[in-house]
Structure formats: structure tokens, C-alpha cells
Coordinates of C-alpha atoms in Angstrom, one line a residue:
Chain A
M1 CA 11.5 -17.3 -9.4
K2 CA 8.0 -16.9 -10.9
V3 CA 6.6 -13.4 -10.3
G4 CA 3.0 -12.2 -10.5
Y5 CA 1.8 -8.5 -10.6
I6 CA -1.7 -7.5 -9.8
G7 CA -2.9 -4.0 -10.6
I8 CA -1.6 -2.8 -13.9
G9 CA -2.2 1.0 -13.5
I10 CA 0.0 4.1 -13.8
M11 CA 2.5 2.7 -11.3
G12 CA 2.0 -1.1 -11.7
R13 CA 2.4 -1.2 -15.5
P14 CA 5.9 0.3 -15.6
M15 CA 7.0 -1.6 -12.5
A16 CA 5.8 -4.9 -14.0
G17 CA 7.4 -4.0 -17.2
N18 CA 10.8 -3.5 -15.5
L19 CA 10.5 -7.0 -13.9
L20 CA 9.8 -8.4 -17.4
K21 CA 12.8 -6.5 -18.9
A22 CA 15.0 -7.9 -16.1
G23 CA 14.2 -11.4 -17.3
Y24 CA 11.7 -12.6 -14.7
A25 CA 8.9 -14.9 -15.7
L26 CA 5.9 -12.7 -15.1
S27 CA 2.1 -13.2 -14.9
V28 CA -0.2 -10.2 -14.6
F29 CA -3.8 -9.7 -13.5
N30 CA -6.0 -6.6 -13.7
R31 CA -9.8 -6.2 -13.2
T32 CA -9.9 -4.3 -16.5
R33 CA -8.2 -7.0 -18.5
A34 CA -7.4 -4.7 -21.5
R35 CA -4.8 -2.8 -19.4
C36 CA -2.7 -6.0 -19.4
E37 CA -2.4 -6.0 -23.2
P38 CA 0.9 -4.0 -23.5
L39 CA 2.6 -6.3 -21.0
R40 CA 1.2 -9.4 -22.8
E41 CA 2.9 -8.1 -26.0
L42 CA 6.2 -7.9 -24.0
G43 CA 5.8 -11.6 -23.0
A44 CA 3.8 -11.6 -19.7
G45 CA 1.2 -14.2 -19.1
V46 CA -2.3 -12.8 -18.5
C47 CA -4.4 -14.5 -15.8
D48 CA -8.2 -14.6 -15.4
T49 CA -8.2 -14.3 -11.6
A50 CA -5.9 -13.3 -8.8
A51 CA -6.2 -16.9 -7.4
Q52 CA -4.9 -18.3 -10.7
L53 CA -2.0 -15.9 -10.8
T54 CA -1.1 -16.7 -7.2
A55 CA -1.2 -20.4 -7.7
Q56 CA 1.5 -20.2 -10.3
S57 CA 3.7 -17.6 -8.6
D58 CA 6.5 -17.5 -6.0
V59 CA 6.1 -13.8 -5.3
V60 CA 2.9 -11.8 -5.9
F61 CA 3.1 -8.0 -6.1
M62 CA 0.0 -5.8 -5.8
N63 CA -0.4 -2.1 -6.6
V64 CA -3.9 -0.7 -6.3
T65 CA -5.4 2.4 -4.9
D66 CA -7.0 1.8 -1.5
T67 CA -7.1 -0.4 1.6
S68 CA -10.4 -1.9 0.4
D69 CA -8.9 -2.7 -3.0
V70 CA -6.1 -4.7 -1.3
E71 CA -8.5 -6.5 0.9
E72 CA -10.7 -7.4 -2.1
I73 CA -7.7 -8.7 -4.1
L74 CA -6.4 -10.8 -1.1
F75 CA -9.6 -12.2 0.4
S76 CA -12.6 -12.0 -2.1
P77 CA -13.6 -15.1 -4.0
L78 CA -11.0 -16.0 -6.6
G79 CA -8.6 -13.7 -4.7
V80 CA -5.0 -14.3 -3.6
A81 CA -5.9 -16.3 -0.5
E82 CA -7.6 -18.9 -2.7
G83 CA -4.5 -19.5 -4.7
A84 CA -2.2 -19.3 -1.7
H85 CA 0.4 -22.0 -1.1
K86 CA 3.1 -22.5 1.5
G87 CA 6.2 -20.3 0.9
L88 CA 4.3 -17.7 -1.1
I89 CA 5.4 -14.1 -0.6
V90 CA 2.9 -11.3 -1.1
V91 CA 4.4 -7.8 -1.6
D92 CA 2.0 -4.7 -1.5
N93 CA 3.3 -1.7 -3.4
S94 CA 0.1 0.2 -2.7
T95 CA -0.2 3.0 -0.2
I96 CA -2.8 1.9 2.3
S97 CA -3.6 1.8 6.1
P98 CA -0.7 0.6 8.3
H99 CA -3.1 -0.9 10.7
A100 CA -5.1 -2.9 8.1
T101 CA -1.7 -4.0 6.6
Q102 CA -0.8 -5.7 9.9
D103 CA -4.2 -7.4 10.0
F104 CA -3.8 -8.7 6.4
A105 CA -0.4 -10.0 7.1
Q106 CA -1.6 -11.9 10.1
R107 CA -4.5 -13.5 8.2
L108 CA -2.1 -14.6 5.4
A109 CA 0.4 -15.9 7.9
G110 CA -2.2 -18.4 8.9
L111 CA -2.0 -19.8 5.3
G112 CA 1.8 -20.0 5.4
V113 CA 2.2 -16.8 3.4
A114 CA 4.8 -14.1 4.1
Y115 CA 3.8 -10.5 3.6
L116 CA 5.9 -7.4 2.9
D117 CA 4.4 -3.9 2.8
A118 CA 6.5 -2.0 0.3
P119 CA 5.0 1.4 -0.7
V120 CA 7.0 3.5 -3.0
S121 CA 7.8 7.1 -3.5
G122 CA 9.0 8.7 -6.8
G123 CA 5.9 8.8 -9.0
D124 CA 5.2 7.4 -12.5
V125 CA 8.6 8.8 -13.7
G126 CA 10.4 6.9 -10.9
A127 CA 8.4 3.8 -11.7
Q128 CA 9.4 4.0 -15.4
K129 CA 13.0 4.6 -14.7
G130 CA 13.3 2.1 -11.9
T131 CA 14.4 4.9 -9.6
L132 CA 11.7 4.6 -6.9
S133 CA 12.3 4.8 -3.2
I134 CA 10.9 1.7 -1.7
M135 CA 10.2 1.4 2.1
V136 CA 9.7 -2.2 3.1
G137 CA 8.2 -3.6 6.3
G138 CA 8.2 -7.3 7.1
D139 CA 10.5 -10.2 8.0
K140 CA 14.1 -9.4 7.2
A141 CA 14.9 -12.8 5.7
V142 CA 11.9 -12.5 3.4
F143 CA 13.0 -8.9 2.5
D144 CA 16.5 -10.3 1.6
R145 CA 15.0 -12.9 -0.7
C146 CA 13.0 -10.2 -2.5
L147 CA 15.8 -7.7 -2.7
P148 CA 16.9 -8.6 -6.2
L149 CA 13.3 -7.8 -7.3
F150 CA 13.2 -4.5 -5.4
N151 CA 16.5 -3.5 -6.9
V152 CA 14.9 -3.8 -10.3
L153 CA 12.0 -1.5 -9.3
G154 CA 13.8 1.1 -7.2
S155 CA 17.2 2.8 -6.6
K156 CA 16.7 3.3 -2.8
V157 CA 15.4 0.2 -1.1
T158 CA 15.2 0.3 2.7
H159 CA 14.1 -2.4 5.1
V160 CA 12.4 -0.1 7.7
G161 CA 11.1 -2.7 10.2
P162 CA 8.4 -5.3 10.8
V163 CA 5.2 -5.6 8.8
G164 CA 3.3 -2.2 8.8
M165 CA 6.4 -0.1 9.1
G166 CA 6.6 0.4 5.3
Q167 CA 3.2 2.0 5.3
T168 CA 4.0 3.9 8.5
C169 CA 7.1 5.3 6.8
K170 CA 5.0 6.3 3.8
A171 CA 2.4 7.9 6.0
C172 CA 5.3 10.0 7.5
N173 CA 6.6 10.8 4.0
Q174 CA 3.1 12.2 3.0
L175 CA 3.0 14.3 6.1
F176 CA 6.2 16.0 5.0
C177 CA 5.0 16.4 1.4
A178 CA 1.7 18.0 2.6
L179 CA 3.3 20.5 5.0
H180 CA 6.1 21.4 2.6
M181 CA 3.5 22.1 -0.1
L182 CA 1.6 24.3 2.3
A183 CA 4.9 26.2 3.0
C184 CA 5.4 26.6 -0.8
C185 CA 2.0 28.1 -1.3
E186 CA 2.2 30.5 1.6
G187 CA 5.7 31.5 0.8
I188 CA 5.2 32.0 -2.9
A189 CA 2.0 33.9 -2.4
L190 CA 3.6 36.1 0.3
A191 CA 6.5 36.9 -2.0
G192 CA 4.3 37.8 -4.9
K193 CA 2.0 40.0 -2.8
A194 CA 4.9 41.8 -1.2
G195 CA 6.5 42.7 -4.5
L196 CA 9.3 40.1 -4.5
D197 CA 9.7 38.1 -7.7
P198 CA 8.5 34.6 -6.7
A199 CA 11.0 32.9 -9.0
V200 CA 13.9 34.7 -7.3
M201 CA 12.6 33.8 -3.9
V202 CA 12.2 30.1 -4.9
D203 CA 15.8 30.1 -6.2
V204 CA 17.3 31.8 -3.2
V205 CA 15.4 30.0 -0.4
S206 CA 15.6 26.5 -2.0
S207 CA 19.4 26.6 -2.0
G208 CA 19.7 27.2 1.8
A209 CA 18.3 26.3 5.2
G210 CA 14.7 26.9 4.0
G211 CA 15.0 24.4 1.1
S212 CA 12.9 21.4 0.4
W213 CA 12.4 18.9 -2.5
A214 CA 9.0 20.4 -2.9
L215 CA 10.2 24.0 -3.2
A216 CA 13.0 23.1 -5.6
N217 CA 10.9 20.9 -7.8
L218 CA 7.3 22.1 -7.5
G219 CA 8.0 25.7 -6.6
P220 CA 9.0 26.5 -10.2
K221 CA 5.9 24.8 -11.5
I222 CA 3.7 27.0 -9.2
V223 CA 5.6 30.1 -10.5
A224 CA 4.9 28.9 -14.1
D225 CA 1.3 28.1 -13.3
D226 CA 1.9 24.5 -14.3
M227 CA -0.5 22.3 -12.3
A228 CA -0.1 19.0 -14.2
P229 CA 0.5 15.9 -12.0
G230 CA 3.1 14.5 -10.9
F231 CA 1.2 13.2 -7.9
M232 CA -2.5 14.1 -7.7
I233 CA -4.3 16.0 -4.9
D234 CA -6.9 13.1 -4.9
L235 CA -4.2 10.6 -4.0
L236 CA -2.5 12.8 -1.4
C237 CA -5.9 13.3 0.3
K238 CA -6.4 9.5 0.4
D239 CA -2.9 9.0 1.8
L240 CA -3.3 11.7 4.4
N241 CA -6.3 9.7 5.8
Y242 CA -3.8 7.0 6.7
T243 CA -1.5 9.6 8.2
A244 CA -4.3 11.0 10.3
E245 CA -5.5 7.5 11.3
L246 CA -2.0 6.7 12.5
G247 CA -1.8 9.9 14.5
E248 CA -5.1 9.2 16.1
N249 CA -4.2 5.6 16.9
H250 CA -1.0 6.7 18.6
E251 CA -2.3 10.0 20.1
A252 CA 0.4 12.0 18.3
S253 CA 0.2 15.8 18.1
M254 CA -0.7 16.6 14.5
S255 CA -2.0 20.1 14.3
G256 CA 0.1 21.1 11.2
T257 CA -0.8 17.9 9.3
A258 CA -4.5 18.4 10.2
L259 CA -4.4 21.9 8.8
A260 CA -2.6 20.9 5.6
K261 CA -5.1 18.0 5.2
K262 CA -8.0 20.3 5.5
L263 CA -6.6 22.7 2.9
F264 CA -6.0 19.9 0.4
E265 CA -9.5 18.6 1.0
N266 CA -10.8 22.2 0.4
A267 CA -9.0 22.1 -2.9
Q268 CA -10.5 18.7 -3.7
A269 CA -14.0 20.1 -2.9
K270 CA -13.4 22.8 -5.4
G271 CA -12.8 20.2 -8.1
L272 CA -9.0 20.4 -8.1
G273 CA -8.4 16.8 -7.1
R274 CA -6.9 15.7 -10.4
L275 CA -4.3 18.5 -10.4
G276 CA -0.8 17.8 -9.1
T277 CA -0.3 18.5 -5.4
Q278 CA 1.0 22.0 -6.4
G279 CA -2.6 22.7 -7.4
L280 CA -3.1 23.7 -3.7
W281 CA -1.8 27.0 -5.0
E282 CA -5.2 27.7 -6.6
L283 CA -6.4 28.5 -3.0
F284 CA -3.6 31.0 -2.5
K285 CA -3.1 33.0 -5.7
Chain B
M1 CA 37.5 51.4 -0.2
K2 CA 37.2 52.0 3.5
V3 CA 34.7 49.8 5.3
G4 CA 33.0 50.0 8.6
Y5 CA 31.2 47.3 10.6
I6 CA 28.7 48.1 13.4
G7 CA 27.5 45.2 15.6
I8 CA 30.3 42.8 16.6
G9 CA 28.2 39.8 17.7
I10 CA 28.0 36.1 16.8
M11 CA 27.5 37.0 13.2
G12 CA 29.1 40.4 12.8
R13 CA 32.5 39.4 14.4
P14 CA 33.3 36.6 11.9
M15 CA 31.9 38.7 9.0
A16 CA 34.0 41.7 9.9
G17 CA 37.0 39.4 10.4
N18 CA 36.6 38.0 6.9
L19 CA 36.6 41.5 5.4
L20 CA 39.8 42.3 7.3
K21 CA 41.4 39.0 6.1
A22 CA 40.5 40.0 2.5
G23 CA 42.6 43.1 2.9
Y24 CA 40.0 45.8 3.4
A25 CA 40.8 48.8 5.7
L26 CA 38.2 48.2 8.5
S27 CA 36.8 50.2 11.3
V28 CA 34.4 48.7 13.9
F29 CA 32.0 49.9 16.4
N30 CA 30.0 48.1 19.1
R31 CA 28.0 49.4 22.0
T32 CA 29.9 47.0 24.3
R33 CA 33.3 48.1 23.2
A34 CA 35.2 45.0 24.6
R35 CA 33.7 42.9 21.9
C36 CA 35.8 44.8 19.3
E37 CA 39.1 43.7 21.0
P38 CA 39.7 40.5 18.9
L39 CA 39.2 42.5 15.7
R40 CA 41.5 45.3 17.0
E41 CA 44.2 42.7 17.5
L42 CA 43.7 41.7 13.8
G43 CA 44.2 45.3 12.7
A44 CA 40.8 46.9 12.7
G45 CA 40.3 50.5 14.0
V46 CA 37.9 50.8 16.9
C47 CA 35.6 53.8 16.8
D48 CA 33.9 55.5 19.8
T49 CA 30.7 56.2 18.0
A50 CA 28.8 55.1 14.9
A51 CA 29.0 58.7 13.6
Q52 CA 32.8 58.7 13.8
L53 CA 33.0 55.3 12.0
T54 CA 30.6 56.5 9.3
A55 CA 32.5 59.7 8.7
Q56 CA 35.6 57.8 7.8
S57 CA 34.0 55.0 5.8
D58 CA 32.8 54.5 2.2
V59 CA 30.6 51.5 3.1
V60 CA 29.0 50.9 6.5
F61 CA 27.7 47.4 7.4
M62 CA 25.4 46.8 10.3
N63 CA 24.5 43.6 12.0
V64 CA 22.2 43.8 15.1
T65 CA 19.2 42.1 16.5
D66 CA 16.1 44.0 15.9
T67 CA 14.4 46.8 14.0
S68 CA 14.7 49.2 16.9
D69 CA 18.5 48.5 17.1
V70 CA 18.9 49.4 13.5
E71 CA 16.9 52.6 13.9
E72 CA 19.0 53.6 17.0
I73 CA 22.3 53.0 15.1
L74 CA 21.1 55.0 12.2
F75 CA 19.2 57.9 13.7
S76 CA 20.1 58.4 17.4
P77 CA 22.6 61.1 18.5
L78 CA 26.1 60.1 17.4
G79 CA 24.5 57.6 15.0
V80 CA 25.2 56.9 11.3
A81 CA 23.1 59.8 10.0
E82 CA 25.3 62.3 11.9
G83 CA 28.4 61.0 10.1
A84 CA 26.7 60.6 6.8
H85 CA 28.3 62.0 3.6
K86 CA 27.3 62.0 0.0
G87 CA 28.1 58.7 -1.7
L88 CA 28.0 56.7 1.5
I89 CA 26.5 53.2 1.2
V90 CA 24.8 51.6 4.2
V91 CA 24.4 47.8 4.2
D92 CA 22.1 46.2 6.8
N93 CA 23.0 42.5 7.4
S94 CA 20.4 42.3 10.2
T95 CA 17.1 40.6 9.9
I96 CA 14.5 43.3 10.5
S97 CA 11.1 44.6 9.3
P98 CA 10.8 45.0 5.5
H99 CA 8.5 47.9 5.9
A100 CA 10.8 49.8 8.4
T101 CA 13.7 49.0 6.0
Q102 CA 12.0 50.9 3.2
D103 CA 11.4 53.9 5.6
F104 CA 15.0 53.9 6.8
A105 CA 16.3 53.9 3.2
Q106 CA 14.0 56.8 2.2
R107 CA 15.2 58.9 5.2
L108 CA 18.9 58.2 4.4
A109 CA 18.3 58.9 0.7
G110 CA 17.5 62.5 1.8
L111 CA 21.1 62.7 3.0
G112 CA 22.6 61.4 -0.3
V113 CA 23.1 57.9 1.3
A114 CA 22.4 54.7 -0.6
Y115 CA 20.9 51.7 1.3
L116 CA 21.1 48.0 0.8
D117 CA 19.2 45.5 2.9
A118 CA 21.3 42.4 2.9
P119 CA 20.1 39.8 5.5
V120 CA 21.9 36.5 5.5
S121 CA 21.2 32.8 6.0
G122 CA 23.7 30.2 7.0
G123 CA 24.3 30.8 10.7
D124 CA 27.5 31.4 12.6
V125 CA 29.2 28.6 10.8
G126 CA 28.4 30.1 7.4
A127 CA 29.6 33.5 8.7
Q128 CA 32.9 32.0 9.8
K129 CA 33.5 30.1 6.6
G130 CA 32.3 32.9 4.3
T131 CA 29.6 30.6 2.9
L132 CA 26.5 32.7 3.8
S133 CA 23.6 33.1 1.4
I134 CA 23.0 36.9 1.1
M135 CA 19.7 38.3 -0.2
V136 CA 20.2 41.9 -1.2
G137 CA 17.6 44.5 -1.9
G138 CA 18.4 48.0 -3.3
D139 CA 19.7 49.8 -6.3
K140 CA 21.4 47.4 -8.7
A141 CA 24.3 49.7 -9.5
V142 CA 25.0 50.1 -5.7
F143 CA 24.7 46.3 -5.3
D144 CA 27.3 45.9 -8.1
R145 CA 29.8 48.2 -6.4
C146 CA 29.4 46.2 -3.1
L147 CA 29.5 42.8 -4.8
P148 CA 33.3 42.2 -4.1
L149 CA 32.5 42.8 -0.4
F150 CA 29.5 40.4 -0.5
N151 CA 31.6 37.8 -2.2
V152 CA 34.0 37.9 0.8
L153 CA 31.1 37.3 3.2
G154 CA 29.0 34.7 1.3
S155 CA 29.0 32.0 -1.4
K156 CA 25.5 32.7 -2.7
V157 CA 24.9 36.4 -3.2
T158 CA 21.7 37.4 -5.0
H159 CA 20.3 40.8 -5.9
V160 CA 16.6 40.1 -5.3
G161 CA 15.0 43.5 -6.1
P162 CA 14.6 47.0 -4.8
V163 CA 15.1 48.1 -1.2
G164 CA 13.1 46.0 1.3
M165 CA 13.1 42.9 -0.9
G166 CA 16.2 41.4 0.8
Q167 CA 14.2 41.5 4.1
T168 CA 11.1 40.2 2.3
C169 CA 13.1 37.3 1.0
K170 CA 14.4 36.5 4.4
A171 CA 10.9 36.7 5.9
C172 CA 9.9 34.1 3.3
N173 CA 12.9 32.0 4.2
Q174 CA 12.0 32.0 7.8
L175 CA 8.4 30.9 6.9
F176 CA 9.9 27.8 5.3
C177 CA 12.3 27.1 8.2
A178 CA 9.4 27.3 10.7
L179 CA 7.0 25.1 8.8
H180 CA 9.7 22.6 7.9
M181 CA 10.6 22.3 11.6
L182 CA 7.0 21.8 12.5
A183 CA 6.9 18.9 9.9
C184 CA 10.1 17.4 11.4
C185 CA 8.6 17.4 14.9
E186 CA 5.2 16.0 13.9
G187 CA 6.8 13.4 11.6
I188 CA 9.5 12.2 14.0
A189 CA 7.0 12.0 16.9
L190 CA 4.6 10.1 14.7
A191 CA 7.2 7.6 13.6
G192 CA 8.4 7.0 17.1
K193 CA 4.9 6.5 18.6
A194 CA 3.9 4.2 15.8
G195 CA 6.9 1.9 16.3
L196 CA 9.1 3.0 13.4
D197 CA 12.7 3.8 14.1
P198 CA 12.8 7.7 13.7
A199 CA 16.4 7.6 12.4
V200 CA 15.3 5.2 9.6
M201 CA 12.4 7.4 8.8
V202 CA 14.6 10.5 8.7
D203 CA 17.0 8.8 6.4
V204 CA 14.4 7.4 4.0
V205 CA 12.1 10.5 3.8
S206 CA 14.9 13.0 3.5
S207 CA 16.3 11.4 0.4
G208 CA 13.0 11.7 -1.5
A209 CA 10.1 13.9 -2.3
G210 CA 9.5 14.5 1.4
G211 CA 13.0 15.9 1.9
S212 CA 14.1 19.2 3.3
W213 CA 17.2 20.9 4.5
A214 CA 15.7 20.9 8.0
L215 CA 14.9 17.1 8.0
A216 CA 18.4 16.2 6.6
N217 CA 20.3 18.5 9.0
L218 CA 18.2 19.0 12.1
G219 CA 16.2 15.7 12.0
P220 CA 19.2 13.7 13.1
K221 CA 19.8 16.2 15.9
I222 CA 16.3 15.7 17.1
V223 CA 16.7 11.9 17.0
A224 CA 20.0 12.3 19.0
D225 CA 18.2 14.7 21.4
D226 CA 20.8 17.4 20.5
M227 CA 19.1 20.8 21.0
A228 CA 22.2 23.0 20.8
P229 CA 21.9 26.0 18.5
G230 CA 22.5 26.5 15.4
F231 CA 19.9 29.1 15.2
M232 CA 17.9 29.9 18.4
I233 CA 14.2 29.7 18.9
D234 CA 14.3 33.3 20.3
L235 CA 15.7 34.6 17.1
L236 CA 13.2 32.7 14.9
C237 CA 10.3 34.0 17.0
K238 CA 11.6 37.5 16.4
D239 CA 12.0 36.9 12.7
L240 CA 8.5 35.4 12.4
N241 CA 7.1 38.6 13.7
Y242 CA 8.4 40.3 10.5
T243 CA 6.9 37.4 8.4
A244 CA 3.6 37.8 10.1
E245 CA 3.7 41.6 9.7
L246 CA 4.4 41.2 6.0
G247 CA 1.5 38.8 5.7
E248 CA -0.9 41.2 7.4
N249 CA 0.3 44.2 5.4
H250 CA -0.4 42.3 2.1
E251 CA -3.4 40.3 3.2
A252 CA -1.7 37.0 2.5
S253 CA -3.2 33.7 3.6
M254 CA -0.8 32.5 6.4
S255 CA -2.6 29.9 8.5
G256 CA 0.3 27.4 8.4
T257 CA 2.8 30.1 9.4
A258 CA 0.6 31.4 12.1
L259 CA 0.3 27.9 13.6
A260 CA 4.1 27.3 13.5
K261 CA 4.7 30.8 15.0
K262 CA 2.3 30.0 17.8
L263 CA 4.0 26.7 18.6
F264 CA 7.5 28.3 18.6
E265 CA 6.1 31.0 20.9
N266 CA 4.8 28.3 23.2
A267 CA 8.2 26.8 23.3
Q268 CA 9.7 30.2 24.1
A269 CA 7.1 30.6 26.9
K270 CA 8.3 27.3 28.4
G271 CA 11.8 28.7 28.6
L272 CA 13.2 26.9 25.5
G273 CA 14.1 30.1 23.6
R274 CA 17.9 29.6 23.7
L275 CA 17.7 26.1 22.2
G276 CA 18.2 25.6 18.5
T277 CA 15.0 25.7 16.5
Q278 CA 14.9 21.9 16.7
G279 CA 14.1 22.5 20.4
L280 CA 10.4 22.8 19.2
W281 CA 10.7 19.0 19.6
E282 CA 10.4 19.4 23.4
L283 CA 6.6 20.1 22.8
F284 CA 6.2 16.9 20.8
K285 CA 8.3 14.2 22.4

């Protein structure tokens, strides 16, 4: 099985590297070609265009920032669609719009191409260690054929439904991340102002019914004033646009998410976008 | 060490029972005397007044609903203060106002009585099993003397600071519980409306960076439309008043907590107060 990986960034580079280490024949493409160099040294072929990479691959992964980036890689001149062939599988590891994902999949289906939306959770550390959570939408038989590849990239791989449901699940995941971080900031600020040692509060609350991954893992970083990412506020704000879009499309009640989104955008407007999501704390301390 | 327990309700009854089973000489008092009967059968002495119970005890526990209940037990005629003696320790397992707690402790200190605020988390099941989390404010030496008793009642016992800090920690805990439940309701409703199986979303998200105790434990109850308490909306609304009071006293930024509080109060106004906190879901489905 010949594999291609497009988008050799913070996430794509270690993920492509893990596919190489697992023994897959791998081609890579990145708009800034120099980023491919470390993978070339490990044995990957470097392609000049996404079309060229696609023509020689059975499965093409993508991992870029935004919906418009995915659209460009797929459908611009010298993009994936130009190299498409019957039986090709395209897997999108980016976090983008669920609605646009369904549109892209439909357009590619017309070329005989199968599509899986497979956004990930677990950050650059999870990408490096191959311990990502991968939420996959698309045809179950296609998912099953790609499962050996997914098992190289992640430790929790779930087929969550038809095309678009991977991105829908990720949009829900980011809703929880945003509201949990809001709770962390309000709770830690309240403890500190009321005279309770925030580190003690984080320890006690995170071990019980008030606990969350965010409180246990990012709470201590807030207490230590460590704002390094992790996962950046800029990226969470981008992702929350998809969550909000999904809520609007389906007329869901989202007042909590809307509030958290507004606060993260306030943080971004104050120049805090490149901090980890716990940087929301700067608005509370 | 002679122990008294005042307030033989859903929480107080199993907690007092565990002290009896651990071999402590126990007296109990409850305004509705019949509630003491099961403990009398296990060997507890039943007192006619809180003052009488206090006069014959070294440590007096209380577990009632509200700040006004604690004040009545302590300072009304035939209350704890009338039976108080030098060296007495009063331990409040209720969840009440942190500010009022500090006032009560100061008034009792004038009678030579030490005070620990020791609210608990873990519900009636934790009370029965002796696996509560207990957050204790007060003098450390007094805490140390009571630690063998606390270890009978709970599995995570933490001295969190001076008097009032136990209630402050519990107020923070309830902030997290409220905001996490709001996230659960918005996320599960969004998944369902967008065509993603909510049970799959709960499973995937709860195992990663979007996870919380609420999502893992109450998320599946929401999916199964099981609204039985656990912990009732009525009680969470009561507790959130203390959280809000604390926020106002210390000028903390609490927009997320305020939103969650308003939604839980809306649920209460719709007659859902005796459902478990996951009953907030009724506003979202």
C-alpha cells in the first residue's frame, strides 16, 4: 500500500514519520518544500505537486490548518483531484468544517475517490508518540481498509459514522475543551481571590465529581503561570468557528459555547493567540 | 472519644452509621426524631436536643441543608452553643456559606470551641461506602485530632486551609460541576442534532482532552434519558448561591458560572428540581 502525506507541519511531520517507521512506502508534499527535508532523510519521496503525489498513492493523508487549505489541496490546479484515480482513498486529518467536508467528499466521489474525515485529538506529543485519538467519519469498509494505518498514528481509533461525523465529533470535543477551560479560569481565580490555595483546590476538585482532563492537566500549568502551548488559542478559536457553524446549521442551544468562544476571541484580540489554551487565564488573574 | 452527629438525612445517616461501625460511641439528634431509629437499633444514643448531645460529646458533627439550618442548630435555644464546653470540636459536613462559616467559627471560639468546616463530595453512594472526598478548613492541629474520624467517612481527606476554606473549596467544586454539566448538555444536544450518535461522542470525547467526570458518568445517563439523582438540581442551585456570593464578595469574574446558574434555576422553575443535575438536559433535548 503506497501512502502519501500532504501538509508536513507540527502534526503532519510526526504522523508521516510514524508511517515511515512502520514500514510504509511514503511520499510527501508541502507547499514550503524545505519542511519535507527531515522526512526525505528518513526515506520518504518528496513530490513537486499534490497531483503527482496522488497519482502514485493508494491512500493520501492531508493535515493542514483550515477549510480553505483543504479545498485548495484537493481542487486547485495540480491538486489531489488532478492526480485522482479510481480506488483512491483520501483521509483528512485536519480539523475543518463538517459541512464543507461532506461537500468535498461528494465532489471526490464523482471521481471514484473515497473520503474519510479523520481529525485527531492529543496534540503534537500524541502525534509524536502515536497515541492520538482519531475520530473517523466515512464508509465503514473504507475505514476498515485504513485501520492498520490509523493504528500506527493513534491509540484510540473510532469509526464514528458517515462522512462529516469525524469533524462533527471534533467540533463537540472542542466545545468541551473550551467550556472546561472557562471553568478552570473562573474556579482558579475564585479560589485565589477567596484565600484558598489554588494548587490545593485543583488537586481536590480534579480528583472528584468536579474533575476534568483540563483541570488535572492544564490547571497546574495555570497555577504555575506556564502558558506554553500545548494547543494554541489561535487554533481553538478557528475550531470553535466550526462548532458555532454546526450549532447554527442545526439550531442547537449554545449559550455556554458562545460565551467561551467570545472570551477566547477576546484573548486573541489582546495578542494572546499563540499561548496555550490555558492562556485564557490572562483575562482572569 | 465521644462523638455526636446532628442531621440524620440522606448523607448524615450513612456517615453516622459508618462512625458507629468503626466502634465510636455515638449520640445522634434530628429534628424529626423518627429518622434516628435505624441508628438507635445499631447502638447509637438518641438525644432530645442538640444541647444535650453536645454536653456529652467531644466532637459534634452536623449535616443539614442550608446556612440557616446550621445557624439554628448552633445558636437557637437548646442548640449546640448551650451544651458547649471547653475543648469541644464542632465539624460541619453541610455545604453552606463560606462567609457565614467564618462568623459561626468566631462566635464559637468565644466559648472555647474549635470549628472545622468539612463539606463533602461524592453523594449518598460515597457516604454509604465511606469513599467521600472531604475538604476541611480550620486549625491544622484540630484537623489532625479529627483525622481518624474523617478517614472513616471518606477516602480523600484534605486539609485545605483555615476556617471557611473547606466551604470555599466546595463552592469551587460546584462551579466545575455546573459548567461541566452545561458542556454535557450543549455537546450531547449538538451531536444528536448534527446526526452523530451521542453515545459514540460521549465515549470518544470523554477518553481524551475534552473529558470530565460529568461526561464520563452522567453523559451516558443523559443518553439513556435516566434523570434519577445522584445529586439533585435543587441542591446544586442552593450551592451555586454560595459560589455566586463568594464571587461577589471577592469581585471575581464569573460569567460562565452565572450563565450555568441561571440555566439550572430555569430548570428548577420548570419543576425539575428533584431530578439529578443531568436533568438540565430537559432544557436542551
